[in-house]
């Protein structure tokens, strides 16, 4: 299969040539079901899903995206790309996600990734002679806080790691996506809560200055 740069170029050409519509080979091959493609290669074409103006293919693969993201045995590139597409889906079509089949599974995995990332990393040191590396040794050590002290609670995107493990990389990806997931999926509830809070604040201040009574406020 082609080198990574050629794959990315091919995916970009697909997006341009399809003019936002579903590419015919995705429609004709396996009916657009990305689960039937090679898992090692499909990650290079997943970004096409979120950039097509025709959303049918993106919505059709929701369950596949969730499965790829929550499966621990999945390839890192596939899991991070699936997460990116899920965030794009939430931003465009938040109402198509099912609570039990999609939202709860993804959020349970969010919690696991954010709280369970390893606090260890590996530091590699090399000995050179005449500019040539002759000996390399690798040893385990703790990830550190910004000030250089070992991290003791849980891994966060602010920690420093010599060699990021897959669970640490996923932790950073999830944390970076969390705002978009919460805002776009729950913005209706958030807006309603803000309206209620603003109303309660106004009523409280009116009562404080004697401009309204509690009975009037209830009415």
Short mmCIF file of C-alpha atoms in Angstrom, two decimals:
data_model
loop_
_atom_site.label_atom_id
_atom_site.label_comp_id
_atom_site.label_asym_id
_atom_site.label_seq_id
_atom_site.Cartn_x
_atom_site.Cartn_y
_atom_site.Cartn_z
CA UNK A 1 0.00 0.00 0.00
CA UNK A 2 1.12 3.56 -0.66
CA UNK A 3 3.25 5.55 1.82
CA UNK A 4 1.39 7.75 4.37
CA UNK A 5 1.88 11.01 2.44
CA UNK A 6 0.42 9.49 -0.73
CA UNK A 7 -2.53 8.16 1.25
CA UNK A 8 -3.26 11.59 2.71
CA UNK A 9 -2.96 13.14 -0.75
CA UNK A 10 -5.35 10.53 -2.15
CA UNK A 11 -7.90 11.29 0.58
CA UNK A 12 -7.60 15.03 -0.16
CA UNK A 13 -8.16 14.39 -3.88
CA UNK A 14 -11.23 12.31 -3.09
CA UNK A 15 -12.69 15.21 -1.09
CA UNK A 16 -12.03 17.67 -3.91
CA UNK A 17 -13.21 15.50 -6.79
CA UNK A 18 -16.37 14.32 -5.05
CA UNK A 19 -17.54 17.94 -4.61
CA UNK A 20 -19.06 17.10 -1.25
CA UNK A 21 -21.09 14.14 -2.51
CA UNK A 22 -20.56 10.51 -1.54
CA UNK A 23 -17.69 9.10 -3.67
CA UNK A 24 -19.05 6.40 -5.95
CA UNK A 25 -16.54 3.76 -4.79
CA UNK A 26 -17.70 4.15 -1.18
CA UNK A 27 -21.28 3.84 -2.32
CA UNK A 28 -20.64 0.88 -4.60
CA UNK A 29 -18.16 -0.99 -2.39
CA UNK A 30 -19.82 -2.56 0.68
CA UNK A 31 -22.66 -0.02 0.46
CA UNK A 32 -20.58 2.66 2.16
CA UNK A 33 -20.11 0.54 5.30
CA UNK A 34 -16.56 1.38 6.43
CA UNK A 35 -16.49 -1.60 8.79
CA UNK A 36 -15.92 -3.85 5.76
CA UNK A 37 -12.70 -2.07 4.78
CA UNK A 38 -9.22 -2.95 6.01
CA UNK A 39 -8.91 -1.47 9.52
CA UNK A 40 -5.26 -0.60 8.83
CA UNK A 41 -6.20 1.53 5.82
CA UNK A 42 -9.66 2.90 6.55
CA UNK A 43 -8.30 5.54 8.93
CA UNK A 44 -6.85 7.43 5.97
CA UNK A 45 -10.30 7.84 4.42
CA UNK A 46 -12.31 8.45 7.59
CA UNK A 47 -11.68 12.25 7.49
CA UNK A 48 -13.61 12.27 4.19
CA UNK A 49 -16.77 11.44 6.13
CA UNK A 50 -16.82 14.66 8.14
CA UNK A 51 -16.05 16.89 5.14
CA UNK A 52 -18.75 15.73 2.71
CA UNK A 53 -21.72 18.06 2.38
CA UNK A 54 -23.87 14.96 1.98
CA UNK A 55 -24.09 13.63 5.54
CA UNK A 56 -25.59 10.22 4.74
CA UNK A 57 -22.26 8.37 4.79
CA UNK A 58 -21.21 9.98 8.07
CA UNK A 59 -24.49 9.14 9.81
CA UNK A 60 -24.46 5.62 8.36
CA UNK A 61 -21.14 4.89 10.07
CA UNK A 62 -21.96 6.19 13.57
CA UNK A 63 -21.94 2.74 15.16
CA UNK A 64 -18.66 1.92 13.41
CA UNK A 65 -17.05 5.12 14.72
CA UNK A 66 -18.18 4.36 18.27
CA UNK A 67 -16.96 0.77 18.04
CA UNK A 68 -13.54 1.79 16.71
CA UNK A 69 -13.09 4.41 19.43
CA UNK A 70 -14.15 2.33 22.44
CA UNK A 71 -12.33 -0.87 21.44
CA UNK A 72 -9.08 -1.13 23.40
CA UNK A 73 -7.50 -3.46 20.85
CA UNK A 74 -8.00 -0.94 18.05
CA UNK A 75 -5.15 0.83 16.28
CA UNK A 76 -4.27 4.23 17.77
CA UNK A 77 -4.60 6.04 14.44
CA UNK A 78 -8.03 4.52 13.84
CA UNK A 79 -9.24 5.40 17.34
CA UNK A 80 -8.12 9.04 17.18
CA UNK A 81 -9.57 9.48 13.69
CA UNK A 82 -12.85 7.90 14.80
CA UNK A 83 -12.95 10.35 17.72
CA UNK A 84 -12.41 13.30 15.37
CA UNK A 85 -15.32 12.12 13.23
CA UNK A 86 -17.54 11.67 16.28
CA UNK A 87 -16.82 15.25 17.32
CA UNK A 88 -17.64 16.43 13.80
CA UNK A 89 -20.86 14.43 13.97
CA UNK A 90 -21.84 15.97 17.30
CA UNK A 91 -21.20 19.45 15.94
CA UNK A 92 -23.35 18.89 12.84
CA UNK A 93 -26.00 16.36 13.85
CA UNK A 94 -26.15 15.94 17.66
CA UNK A 95 -29.68 14.54 17.58
CA UNK A 96 -28.80 11.42 15.59
CA UNK A 97 -26.77 9.87 18.42
CA UNK A 98 -28.58 7.30 20.54
CA UNK A 99 -28.05 7.58 24.29
CA UNK A 100 -27.49 3.89 25.01
CA UNK A 101 -25.85 2.80 21.77
CA UNK A 102 -23.56 5.78 21.27
CA UNK A 103 -23.43 8.54 23.91
CA UNK A 104 -23.13 6.39 27.04
CA UNK A 105 -20.51 4.10 25.46
CA UNK A 106 -18.38 7.03 24.31
CA UNK A 107 -18.65 8.90 27.62
CA UNK A 108 -17.79 5.79 29.63
CA UNK A 109 -14.66 5.46 27.49
CA UNK A 110 -13.93 9.17 27.99
CA UNK A 111 -13.98 8.66 31.76
CA UNK A 112 -11.75 5.59 31.53
CA UNK A 113 -9.18 7.32 29.30
CA UNK A 114 -9.10 10.56 31.32
CA UNK A 115 -8.63 8.84 34.67
CA UNK A 116 -6.69 5.73 33.73
CA UNK A 117 -3.75 6.91 31.63
CA UNK A 118 -0.36 5.66 32.81
CA UNK A 119 1.85 7.84 35.00
CA UNK A 120 4.98 6.15 33.67
CA UNK A 121 7.10 6.91 30.64
CA UNK A 122 10.34 5.59 29.23
CA UNK A 123 13.50 7.66 29.01
CA UNK A 124 16.12 6.67 26.46
CA UNK A 125 19.73 7.71 26.93
CA UNK A 126 22.46 7.16 24.36
CA UNK A 127 26.23 7.00 24.48
CA UNK A 128 28.00 8.40 21.44
CA UNK A 129 31.56 7.98 20.20
CA UNK A 130 32.91 10.20 17.44
CA UNK A 131 29.39 11.35 16.70
CA UNK A 132 28.02 7.82 16.38
CA UNK A 133 25.54 6.30 18.80
CA UNK A 134 26.99 3.08 20.12
CA UNK A 135 24.86 2.28 23.20
CA UNK A 136 21.23 3.10 24.01
CA UNK A 137 19.51 2.31 27.28
CA UNK A 138 15.85 2.74 28.16
CA UNK A 139 14.49 3.03 31.68
CA UNK A 140 11.05 3.63 33.21
CA UNK A 141 10.39 6.88 35.03
CA UNK A 142 7.44 8.99 36.15
CA UNK A 143 5.79 11.61 33.99
CA UNK A 144 6.29 15.05 35.52
CA UNK A 145 4.29 18.16 36.27
CA UNK A 146 5.13 21.51 34.67
CA UNK A 147 7.53 22.30 37.53
CA UNK A 148 9.41 19.01 37.05
CA UNK A 149 8.02 17.14 40.07
CA UNK A 150 6.69 13.61 39.52
CA UNK A 151 2.95 13.40 38.86
CA UNK A 152 1.17 11.45 41.60
CA UNK A 153 -2.56 11.86 40.96
CA UNK A 154 -3.55 11.26 37.35
CA UNK A 155 -2.16 12.00 33.92
CA UNK A 156 -3.28 15.26 32.29
CA UNK A 157 -2.39 17.12 29.11
CA UNK A 158 -0.15 19.37 31.25
CA UNK A 159 2.17 16.50 32.18
CA UNK A 160 5.52 16.01 30.49
CA UNK A 161 6.39 12.57 29.14
CA UNK A 162 9.62 11.51 27.45
CA UNK A 163 7.86 8.97 25.26
CA UNK A 164 4.06 9.20 25.16
CA UNK A 165 2.26 5.87 25.36
CA UNK A 166 -0.96 5.19 23.45
CA UNK A 167 -3.18 5.72 26.49
CA UNK A 168 -1.46 9.07 27.18
CA UNK A 169 -1.94 10.19 23.57
CA UNK A 170 -5.62 9.23 23.75
CA UNK A 171 -5.91 11.14 27.02
CA UNK A 172 -4.72 14.34 25.30
CA UNK A 173 -7.04 13.78 22.33
CA UNK A 174 -10.08 13.23 24.55
CA UNK A 175 -9.34 16.22 26.76
CA UNK A 176 -8.94 18.42 23.68
CA UNK A 177 -12.30 17.21 22.33
CA UNK A 178 -14.26 17.36 25.58
CA UNK A 179 -15.49 20.95 25.27
CA UNK A 180 -16.91 20.41 21.77
CA UNK A 181 -18.60 17.16 22.83
CA UNK A 182 -20.27 18.70 25.90
CA UNK A 183 -21.21 22.02 24.31
CA UNK A 184 -22.73 20.72 21.09
CA UNK A 185 -24.38 17.65 22.59
CA UNK A 186 -25.83 19.38 25.63
CA UNK A 187 -26.08 23.01 24.55
CA UNK A 188 -29.89 23.00 24.69
CA UNK A 189 -29.76 21.92 28.35
CA UNK A 190 -26.92 24.36 29.05
CA UNK A 191 -28.80 27.29 27.53
CA UNK A 192 -31.93 26.44 29.51
CA UNK A 193 -29.90 26.18 32.72
CA UNK A 194 -28.28 29.57 32.04
CA UNK A 195 -31.68 31.18 31.42
CA UNK A 196 -33.02 29.76 34.69
CA UNK A 197 -29.91 30.87 36.57
CA UNK A 198 -30.16 34.40 35.11
CA UNK A 199 -33.85 34.61 36.01
CA UNK A 200 -33.18 33.43 39.57
CA UNK A 201 -30.36 35.97 39.95
CA UNK A 202 -32.60 38.83 38.80
CA UNK A 203 -35.42 37.80 41.14
CA UNK A 204 -33.01 37.45 44.06
CA UNK A 205 -31.62 40.97 43.52
CA UNK A 206 -35.11 42.48 43.18
CA UNK A 207 -36.13 40.85 46.44
CA UNK A 208 -32.93 42.03 48.13
CA UNK A 209 -33.65 45.67 47.27
CA UNK A 210 -37.33 45.36 48.15
CA UNK A 211 -38.49 45.80 44.56
CA UNK A 212 -40.32 42.48 44.52
CA UNK A 213 -41.74 40.11 47.09
CA UNK A 214 -41.27 36.36 47.19
CA UNK A 215 -44.97 35.91 46.44
CA UNK A 216 -44.71 38.13 43.36
CA UNK A 217 -41.69 36.20 42.15
CA UNK A 218 -43.54 32.89 42.38
CA UNK A 219 -46.39 34.31 40.35
#
